[in-house]
Coordinates of C-alpha atoms in Angstrom, one line a residue:
Chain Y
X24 CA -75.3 -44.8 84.3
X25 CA -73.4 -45.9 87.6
X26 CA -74.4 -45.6 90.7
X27 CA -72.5 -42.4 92.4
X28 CA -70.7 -42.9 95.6
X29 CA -70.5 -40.2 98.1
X30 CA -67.8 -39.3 101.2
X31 CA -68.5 -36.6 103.8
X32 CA -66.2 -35.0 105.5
X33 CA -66.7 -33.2 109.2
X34 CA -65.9 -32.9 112.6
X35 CA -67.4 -35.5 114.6
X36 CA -70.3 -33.5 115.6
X37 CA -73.9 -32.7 114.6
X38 CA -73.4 -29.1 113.6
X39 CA -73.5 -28.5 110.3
X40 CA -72.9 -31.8 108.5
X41 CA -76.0 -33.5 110.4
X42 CA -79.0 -32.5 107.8
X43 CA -76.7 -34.2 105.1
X44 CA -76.6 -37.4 107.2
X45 CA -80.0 -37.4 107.9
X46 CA -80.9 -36.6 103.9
X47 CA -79.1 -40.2 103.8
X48 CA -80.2 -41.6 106.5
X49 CA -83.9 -40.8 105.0
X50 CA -83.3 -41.9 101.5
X51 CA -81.4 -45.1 102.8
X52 CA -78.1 -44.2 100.8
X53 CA -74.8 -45.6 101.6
X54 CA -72.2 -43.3 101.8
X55 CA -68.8 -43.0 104.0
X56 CA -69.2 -40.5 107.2
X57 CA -65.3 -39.4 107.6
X58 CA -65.5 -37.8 110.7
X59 CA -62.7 -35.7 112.3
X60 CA -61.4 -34.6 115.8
X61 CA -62.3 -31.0 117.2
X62 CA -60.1 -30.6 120.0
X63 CA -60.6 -27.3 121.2
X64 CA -64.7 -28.2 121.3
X65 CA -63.2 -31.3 123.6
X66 CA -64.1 -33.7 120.8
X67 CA -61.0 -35.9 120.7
X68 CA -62.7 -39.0 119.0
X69 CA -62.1 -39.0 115.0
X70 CA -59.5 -38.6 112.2
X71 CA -56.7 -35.5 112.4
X72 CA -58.1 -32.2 110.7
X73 CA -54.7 -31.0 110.0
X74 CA -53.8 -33.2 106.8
X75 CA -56.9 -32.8 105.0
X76 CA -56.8 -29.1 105.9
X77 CA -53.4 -28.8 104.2
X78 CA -54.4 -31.0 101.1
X79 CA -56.1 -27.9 99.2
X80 CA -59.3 -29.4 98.4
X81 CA -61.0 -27.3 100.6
X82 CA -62.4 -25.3 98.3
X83 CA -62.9 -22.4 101.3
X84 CA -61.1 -24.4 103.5
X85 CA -63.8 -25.0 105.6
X86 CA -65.8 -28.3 106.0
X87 CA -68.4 -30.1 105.0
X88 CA -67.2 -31.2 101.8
X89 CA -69.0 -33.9 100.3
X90 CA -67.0 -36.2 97.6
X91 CA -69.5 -37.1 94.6
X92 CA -67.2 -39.9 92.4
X93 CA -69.3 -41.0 89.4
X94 CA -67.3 -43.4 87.0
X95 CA -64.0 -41.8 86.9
X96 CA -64.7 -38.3 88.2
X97 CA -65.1 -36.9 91.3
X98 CA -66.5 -33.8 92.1
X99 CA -66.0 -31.9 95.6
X100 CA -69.1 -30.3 96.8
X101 CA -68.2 -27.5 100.1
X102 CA -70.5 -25.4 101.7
X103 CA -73.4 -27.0 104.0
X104 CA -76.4 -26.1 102.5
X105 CA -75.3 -26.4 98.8
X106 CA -74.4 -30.1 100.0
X107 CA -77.8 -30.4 101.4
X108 CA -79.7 -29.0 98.2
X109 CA -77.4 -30.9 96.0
X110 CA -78.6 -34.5 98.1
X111 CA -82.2 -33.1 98.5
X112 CA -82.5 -33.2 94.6
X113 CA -80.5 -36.7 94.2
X114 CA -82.7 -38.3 96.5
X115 CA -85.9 -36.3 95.6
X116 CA -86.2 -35.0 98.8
X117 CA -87.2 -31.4 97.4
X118 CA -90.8 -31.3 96.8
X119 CA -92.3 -32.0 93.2
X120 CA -92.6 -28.8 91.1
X121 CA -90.4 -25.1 91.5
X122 CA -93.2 -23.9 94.0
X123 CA -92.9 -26.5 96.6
X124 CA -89.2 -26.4 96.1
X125 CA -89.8 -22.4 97.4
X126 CA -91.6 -23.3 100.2
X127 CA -88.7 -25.9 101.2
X128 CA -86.5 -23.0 101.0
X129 CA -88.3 -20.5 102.6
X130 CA -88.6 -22.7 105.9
X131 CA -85.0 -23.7 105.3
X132 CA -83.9 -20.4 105.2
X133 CA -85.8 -19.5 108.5
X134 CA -84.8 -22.0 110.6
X135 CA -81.1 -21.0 109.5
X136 CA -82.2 -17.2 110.6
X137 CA -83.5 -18.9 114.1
X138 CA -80.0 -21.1 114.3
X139 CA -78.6 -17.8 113.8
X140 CA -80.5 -15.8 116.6
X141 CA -79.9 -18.9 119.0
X142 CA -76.0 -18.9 118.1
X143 CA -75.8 -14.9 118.5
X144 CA -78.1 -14.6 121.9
X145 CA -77.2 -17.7 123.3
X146 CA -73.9 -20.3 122.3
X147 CA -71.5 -17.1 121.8
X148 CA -72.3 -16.2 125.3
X149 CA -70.1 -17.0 127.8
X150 CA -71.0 -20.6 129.4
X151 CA -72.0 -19.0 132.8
X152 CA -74.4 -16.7 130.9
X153 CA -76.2 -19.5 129.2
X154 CA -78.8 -21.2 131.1
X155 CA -80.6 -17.2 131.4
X156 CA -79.9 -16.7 127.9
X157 CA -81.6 -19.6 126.5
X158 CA -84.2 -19.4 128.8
X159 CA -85.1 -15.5 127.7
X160 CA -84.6 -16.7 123.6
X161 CA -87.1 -19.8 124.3
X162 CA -89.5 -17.1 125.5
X163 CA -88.9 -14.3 123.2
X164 CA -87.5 -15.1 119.9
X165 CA -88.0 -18.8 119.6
X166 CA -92.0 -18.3 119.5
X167 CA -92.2 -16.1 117.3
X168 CA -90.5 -18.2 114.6
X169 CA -92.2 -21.3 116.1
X170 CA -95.7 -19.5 115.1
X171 CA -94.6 -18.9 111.6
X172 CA -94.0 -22.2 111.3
X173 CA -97.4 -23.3 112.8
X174 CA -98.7 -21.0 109.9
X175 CA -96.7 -22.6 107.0
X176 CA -97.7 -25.9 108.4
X177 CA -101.5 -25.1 108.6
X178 CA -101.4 -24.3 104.7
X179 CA -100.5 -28.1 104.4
X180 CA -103.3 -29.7 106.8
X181 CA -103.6 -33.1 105.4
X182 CA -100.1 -33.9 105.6
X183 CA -97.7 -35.3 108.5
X184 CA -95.2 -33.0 106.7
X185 CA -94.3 -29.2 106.1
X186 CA -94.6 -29.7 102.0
X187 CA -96.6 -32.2 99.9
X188 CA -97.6 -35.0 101.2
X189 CA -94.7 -36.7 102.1
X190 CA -91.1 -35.7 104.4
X191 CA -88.9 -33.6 102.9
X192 CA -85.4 -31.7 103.4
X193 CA -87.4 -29.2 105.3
X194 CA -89.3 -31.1 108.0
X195 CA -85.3 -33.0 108.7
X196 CA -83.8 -29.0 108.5
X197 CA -86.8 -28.0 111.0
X198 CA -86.0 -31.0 113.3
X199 CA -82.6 -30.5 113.6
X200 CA -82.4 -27.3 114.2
X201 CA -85.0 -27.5 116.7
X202 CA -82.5 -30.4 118.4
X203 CA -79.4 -27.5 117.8
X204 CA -81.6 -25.0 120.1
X205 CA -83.0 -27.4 122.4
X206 CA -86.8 -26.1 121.8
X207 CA -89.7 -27.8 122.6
X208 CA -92.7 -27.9 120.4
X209 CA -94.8 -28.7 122.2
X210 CA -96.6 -25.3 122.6
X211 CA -96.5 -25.4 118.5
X212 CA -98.6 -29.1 118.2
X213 CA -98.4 -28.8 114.3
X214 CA -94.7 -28.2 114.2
X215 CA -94.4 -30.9 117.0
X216 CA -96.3 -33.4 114.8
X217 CA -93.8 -32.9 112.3
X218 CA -91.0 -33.0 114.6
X219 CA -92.5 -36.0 116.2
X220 CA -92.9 -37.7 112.6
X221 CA -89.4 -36.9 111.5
X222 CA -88.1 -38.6 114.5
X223 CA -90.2 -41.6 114.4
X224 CA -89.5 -42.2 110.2
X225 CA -85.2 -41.8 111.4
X226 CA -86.0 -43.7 115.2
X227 CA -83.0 -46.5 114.0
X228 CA -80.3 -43.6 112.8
X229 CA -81.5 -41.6 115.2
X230 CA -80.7 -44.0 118.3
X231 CA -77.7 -45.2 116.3
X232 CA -75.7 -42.3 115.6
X233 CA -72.3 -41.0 117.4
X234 CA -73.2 -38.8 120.4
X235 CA -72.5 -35.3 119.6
X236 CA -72.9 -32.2 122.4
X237 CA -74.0 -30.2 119.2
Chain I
X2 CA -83.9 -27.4 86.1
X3 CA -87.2 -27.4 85.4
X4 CA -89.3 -24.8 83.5
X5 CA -93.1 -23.7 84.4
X6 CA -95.5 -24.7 81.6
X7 CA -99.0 -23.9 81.3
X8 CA -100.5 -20.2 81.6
X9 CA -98.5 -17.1 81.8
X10 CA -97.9 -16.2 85.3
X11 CA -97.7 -12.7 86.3
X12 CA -95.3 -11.1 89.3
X13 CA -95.0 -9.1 91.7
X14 CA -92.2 -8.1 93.9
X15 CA -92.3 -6.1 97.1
X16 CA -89.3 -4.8 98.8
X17 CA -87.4 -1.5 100.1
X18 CA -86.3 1.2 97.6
X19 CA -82.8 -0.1 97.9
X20 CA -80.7 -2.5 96.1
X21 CA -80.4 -4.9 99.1
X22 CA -81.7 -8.4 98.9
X23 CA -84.4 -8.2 96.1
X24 CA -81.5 -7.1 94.0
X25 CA -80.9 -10.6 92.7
X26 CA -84.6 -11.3 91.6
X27 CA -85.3 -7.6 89.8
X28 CA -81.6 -8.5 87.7
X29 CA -83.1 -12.5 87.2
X30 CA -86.3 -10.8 85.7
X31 CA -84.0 -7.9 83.7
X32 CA -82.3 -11.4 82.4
X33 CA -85.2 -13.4 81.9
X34 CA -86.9 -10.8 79.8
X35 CA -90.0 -11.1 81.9
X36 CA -91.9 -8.7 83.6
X37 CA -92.6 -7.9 86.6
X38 CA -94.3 -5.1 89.0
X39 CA -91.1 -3.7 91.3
X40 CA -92.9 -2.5 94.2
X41 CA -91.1 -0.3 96.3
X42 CA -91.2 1.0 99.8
X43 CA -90.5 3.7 102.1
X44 CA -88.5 3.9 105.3
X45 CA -88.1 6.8 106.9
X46 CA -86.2 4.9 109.9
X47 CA -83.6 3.9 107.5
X48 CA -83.9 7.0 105.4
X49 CA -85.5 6.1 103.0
X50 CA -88.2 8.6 101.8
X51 CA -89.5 7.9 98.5
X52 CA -91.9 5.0 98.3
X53 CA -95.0 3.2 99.0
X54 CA -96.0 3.2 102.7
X55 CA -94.6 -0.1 104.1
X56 CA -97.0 -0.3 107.3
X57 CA -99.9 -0.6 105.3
X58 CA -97.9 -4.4 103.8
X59 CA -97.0 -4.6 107.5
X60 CA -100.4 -4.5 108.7
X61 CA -101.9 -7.1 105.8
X62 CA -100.7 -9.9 107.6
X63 CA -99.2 -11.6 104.4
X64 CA -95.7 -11.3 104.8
X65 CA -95.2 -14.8 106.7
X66 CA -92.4 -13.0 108.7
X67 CA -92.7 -9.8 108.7
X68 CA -90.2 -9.1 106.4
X69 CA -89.8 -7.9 102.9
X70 CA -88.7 -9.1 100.2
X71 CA -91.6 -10.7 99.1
X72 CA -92.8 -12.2 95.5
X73 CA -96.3 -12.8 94.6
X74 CA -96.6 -15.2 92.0
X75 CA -99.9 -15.5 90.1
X76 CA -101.2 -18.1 87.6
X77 CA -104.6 -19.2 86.6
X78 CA -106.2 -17.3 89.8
X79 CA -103.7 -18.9 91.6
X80 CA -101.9 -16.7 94.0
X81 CA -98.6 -17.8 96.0
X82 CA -96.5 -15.6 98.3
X83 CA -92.4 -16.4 98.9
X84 CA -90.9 -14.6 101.2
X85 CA -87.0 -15.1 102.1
X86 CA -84.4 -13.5 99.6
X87 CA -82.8 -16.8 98.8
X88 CA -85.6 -18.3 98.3
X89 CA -87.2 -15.9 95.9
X90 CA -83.8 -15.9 93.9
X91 CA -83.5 -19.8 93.8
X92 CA -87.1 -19.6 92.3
X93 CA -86.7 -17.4 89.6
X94 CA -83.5 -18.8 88.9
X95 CA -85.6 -21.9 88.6
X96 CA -88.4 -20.9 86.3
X97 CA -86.2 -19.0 83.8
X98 CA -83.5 -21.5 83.3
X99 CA -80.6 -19.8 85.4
X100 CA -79.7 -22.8 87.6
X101 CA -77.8 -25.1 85.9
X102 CA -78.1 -28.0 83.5
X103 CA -77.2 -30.6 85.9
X104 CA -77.7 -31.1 90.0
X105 CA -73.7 -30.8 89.8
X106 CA -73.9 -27.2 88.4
X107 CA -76.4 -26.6 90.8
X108 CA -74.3 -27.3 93.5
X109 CA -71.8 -25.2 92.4
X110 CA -74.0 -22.3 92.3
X111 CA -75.3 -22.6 95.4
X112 CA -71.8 -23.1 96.7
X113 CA -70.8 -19.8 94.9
X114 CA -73.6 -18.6 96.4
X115 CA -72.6 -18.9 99.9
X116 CA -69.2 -18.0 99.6
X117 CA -70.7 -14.6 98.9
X118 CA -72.8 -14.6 101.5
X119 CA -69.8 -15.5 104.1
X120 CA -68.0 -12.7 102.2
X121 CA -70.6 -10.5 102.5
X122 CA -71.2 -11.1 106.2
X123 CA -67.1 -10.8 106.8
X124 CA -67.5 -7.1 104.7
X125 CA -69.9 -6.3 107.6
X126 CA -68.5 -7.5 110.6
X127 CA -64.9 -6.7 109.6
X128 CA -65.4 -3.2 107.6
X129 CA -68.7 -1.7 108.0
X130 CA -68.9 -2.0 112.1
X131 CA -65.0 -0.9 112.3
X132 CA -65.0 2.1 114.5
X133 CA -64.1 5.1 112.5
X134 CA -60.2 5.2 113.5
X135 CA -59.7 1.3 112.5
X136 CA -61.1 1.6 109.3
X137 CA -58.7 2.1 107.1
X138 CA -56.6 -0.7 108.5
X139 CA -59.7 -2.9 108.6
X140 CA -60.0 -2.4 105.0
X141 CA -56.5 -3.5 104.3
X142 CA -57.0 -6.8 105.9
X143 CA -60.4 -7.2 104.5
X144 CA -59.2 -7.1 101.1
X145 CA -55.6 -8.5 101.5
X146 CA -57.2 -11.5 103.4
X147 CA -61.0 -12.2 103.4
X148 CA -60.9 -10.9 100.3
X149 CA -58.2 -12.7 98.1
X150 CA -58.7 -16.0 99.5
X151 CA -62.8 -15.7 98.4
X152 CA -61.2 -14.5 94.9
X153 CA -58.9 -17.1 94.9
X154 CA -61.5 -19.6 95.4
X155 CA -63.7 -18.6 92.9
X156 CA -60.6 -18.2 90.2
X157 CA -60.4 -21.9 90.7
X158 CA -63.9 -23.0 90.4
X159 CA -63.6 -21.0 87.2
X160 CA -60.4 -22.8 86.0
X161 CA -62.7 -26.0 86.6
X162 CA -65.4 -24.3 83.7
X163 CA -62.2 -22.8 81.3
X164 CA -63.8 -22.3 77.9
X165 CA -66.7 -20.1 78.9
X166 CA -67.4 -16.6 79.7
X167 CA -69.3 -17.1 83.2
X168 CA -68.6 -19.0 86.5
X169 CA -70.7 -22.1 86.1
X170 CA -71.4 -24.1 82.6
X171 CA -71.6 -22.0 79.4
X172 CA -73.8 -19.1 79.9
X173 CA -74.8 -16.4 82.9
X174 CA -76.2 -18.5 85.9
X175 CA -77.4 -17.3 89.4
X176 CA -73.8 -17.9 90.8
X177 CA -72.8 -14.9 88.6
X178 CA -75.8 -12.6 89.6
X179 CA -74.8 -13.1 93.5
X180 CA -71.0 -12.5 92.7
X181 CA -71.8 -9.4 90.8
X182 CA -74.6 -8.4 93.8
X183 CA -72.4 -9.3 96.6
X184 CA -69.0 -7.2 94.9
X185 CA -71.5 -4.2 94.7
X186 CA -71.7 -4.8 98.7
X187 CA -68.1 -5.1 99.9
X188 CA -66.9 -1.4 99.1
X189 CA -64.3 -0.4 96.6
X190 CA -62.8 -3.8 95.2
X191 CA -61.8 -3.1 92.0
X192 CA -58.2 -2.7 92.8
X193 CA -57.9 -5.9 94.0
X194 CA -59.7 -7.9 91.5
X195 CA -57.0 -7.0 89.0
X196 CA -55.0 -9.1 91.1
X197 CA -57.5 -12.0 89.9
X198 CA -57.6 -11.9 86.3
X199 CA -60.0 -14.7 85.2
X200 CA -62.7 -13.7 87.4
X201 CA -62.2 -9.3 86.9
X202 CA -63.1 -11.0 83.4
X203 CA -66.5 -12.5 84.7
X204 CA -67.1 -9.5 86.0
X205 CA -67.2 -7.4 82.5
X206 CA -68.9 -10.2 81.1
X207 CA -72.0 -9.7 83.4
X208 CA -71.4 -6.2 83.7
X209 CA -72.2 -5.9 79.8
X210 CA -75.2 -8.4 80.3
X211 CA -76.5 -5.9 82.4
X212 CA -75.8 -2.7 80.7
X213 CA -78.8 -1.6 80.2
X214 CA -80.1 -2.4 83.3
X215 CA -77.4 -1.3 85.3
X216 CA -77.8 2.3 83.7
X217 CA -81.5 2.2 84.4
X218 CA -82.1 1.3 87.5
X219 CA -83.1 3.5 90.2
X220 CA -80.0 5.3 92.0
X221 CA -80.5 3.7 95.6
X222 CA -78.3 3.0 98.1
X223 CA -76.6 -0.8 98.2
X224 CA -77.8 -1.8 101.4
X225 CA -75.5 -4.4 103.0
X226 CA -75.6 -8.2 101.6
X227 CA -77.6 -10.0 99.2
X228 CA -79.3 -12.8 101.6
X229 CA -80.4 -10.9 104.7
X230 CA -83.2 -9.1 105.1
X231 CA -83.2 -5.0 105.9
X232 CA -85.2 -5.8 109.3
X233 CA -88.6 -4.2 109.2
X234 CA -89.3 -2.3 112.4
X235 CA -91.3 -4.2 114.9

């Protein structure tokens, strides 16, 4: 069976093609990270948006995609987090049996629902309004979250990692997003372990990769 | 997709008396033949009257975030909770075979999957929060827009799987139970889904799969989208 190659496309940001690239990054896959330009975010670096846009394999027009060619065929994969599943499982990055692949999803899903309260309460704000925003959502919402994750974390205590013994998508979704809302874990020391081990396992792609403002 | 082995396990879901996001798991275990305990709740704050009491859950300190759904899952003396809609769903899915035969399908079932969950969330923000006078018009665009182009995408993901009755590879899959879930969300559709033949077609296919179920379930209300939670009160 060959070898499948891979192309993902996105804006040349983090955002929401950066778990994929760190699910690479973490299994050590090659693939090719077409990035593209975002003016109206003031990202100017990258390909034009426009003809890819128009080509109609967007299946909801939207990016990520990710381009899985195997042999002959090539298979367009949208949508962020079925791209992240879909590279979780090739890389067996998804825990070992239907239960741990739960608990992946569970914390998965909640640090989306936090991404979601930060975007609401803080990024949609006007830029002036900010800095008091985020500072009231790292005191109010963010620690509440943070102490469920304490919890989950807890019911794995002899691990560096949220599930099984070693990293998964879930500790890399947790890590990101906690870059995305600019949290500190500190206050949360088994979250930060993770965190901490995440960042050490990805310390080359981490210092390597394109700046991004988010 | 891999299938539990070993001793039976037993289940037990706890959510609101609505359809809402445990929708999905009670039609997985209505599909899957397997049973289940359908625990259902009060909430007078949302109006909902008949039910357990929720505050006694709310007060056990087991839901890891204070929100329902919930599924207990016990085997051998072994008890695991899951919370998170999705996450229950993807589960089940899982353990009774409805994910796909290949990490490809799956992919295209979760990517189903979210397109309904966008659409969902568009339904809300676009329809349901509409101010009373803008509604009508709201619902125009809505379906002449949001709408058709989420049809239109899913008629071609179906033109990719041509010779079979259901969205992804040969027989009903989650990605089917979230489309037919999330169309029960976004108000009156069925004019417009004539306008998308192959798909109006899934539609009665699940829709006779679930016959029986659909004609015995409890008359609740829908509740608004399949993934999010209905927010417990703090």
């Amino acid at each position: 069976m060959s070898e499948a190659t891979y192309k993902l496309h996105y804006f040349n940001v983090r955002a929401r093609a950066e778990v994929a690239r760190l699910l690479f990054a973490l299994a050590n896959k090659q693939y090719e990270d077409v990035r593209y330009a975002l003016p109206r975010f003031g990202v100017t670096e990258g390909k034009d948006f426009t003809p890819l846009k128009e080509s109609g394999i967007l299946p909801f027009g939207q990016v990520p995609v990710l381009e899985v060619t195997k042999g002959d065929k090539t298979q367009v994969i949208s949508q962020s987090h079925a791209i992240e599943r879909f590279l979780a499982r090739e890389f067996g990055l998804y825990g070992s049996s239907n239960l741990e692949a739960a608990r992946i999803d569970e914390i998965n899903e909640g640090a989306v629902d936090l991404w979601n309260s930060y975007a609401q309460q803080v990024f949609m704000k006007p830029q002036e309004e900010q800095p008091e925003a985020l500072k009231k959502f790292l005191a109010e919402t963010f620690p509440k979250f943070a102490a469920v994750y304490e919890k989950f974390k807890n019911e794995n205590p002899e691990s560096h990692f949220f599930v099984g013994k070693s990293i998964t998508y879930a500790d890399l979704m947790v890590f990101h997003v906690g870059q995305g809302i600019k949290a500190e874990w500190k206050d949360f020391p088994n979250v930060h372990k993770v965190t901490e081990a995440v960042a050490k396992t990805l310390e080359k792609y981490l210092s390597n990769r394109p700046p991004s403002n988010f | 997709s891999t299938q539990s082995t070993g001793s039976e396990h037993s289940y037990k879901l706890h959510f609101f008396n609505v359809k809402g996001s445990a929708e999905l798991a009670r039609i997985l275990f209505f599909l899957s033949k397997k049973p289940f305990e359908d625990v259902r709740y009060a909430n007078p704050g949302f109006g909902l009257t008949e039910g357990e009491d929720f505050s006694v859950l709310k007060n056990s300190g087991i839901l890891p975030f204070g929100q329902v759904p919930i599924l207990e899952v016990e085997q051998g003396g072994n008890k695991r909770i899951i919370s998170q809609s999705s996450a229950i769903a993807r589960y089940l899915a899982k353990e009774f075979g409805f994910y796909g035969n290949s990490n490809i399908e799956a992919a295209r079932i979760d990517e189903i999957a979210e397109g309904v969950l966008d659409l969902v969330s568009a339904y809300r923000k676009q329809v349901q929060y509409a101010p009373m006078d803008e509604k009508e018009a709201a619902t125009k665009k809505f379906h002449s827009e949001t709408f058709s182009s989420f049809c239109s995408t899913l008629e071609k993901f179906k033109k990719e799987n041509p010779d079979n009755d259901f969205l992804v590879g040969k027989s009903i899959s989650l990605a089917d139970v979230v489309f037919f879930v999330g169309l029960e969300s976004v108000g009156q559709i069925d004019q417009v889904l004539k306008n998308f033949k192959e798909i109006e077609k899934v539609r009665q296919n699940i829709a006779t799969l679930l016959e029986k179920y659909i004609a015995s379930r409890p008359q609740t209300r829908v509740n608004a989208v399949s993934y999010t939670h209905l927010r417990a009160h703090e």
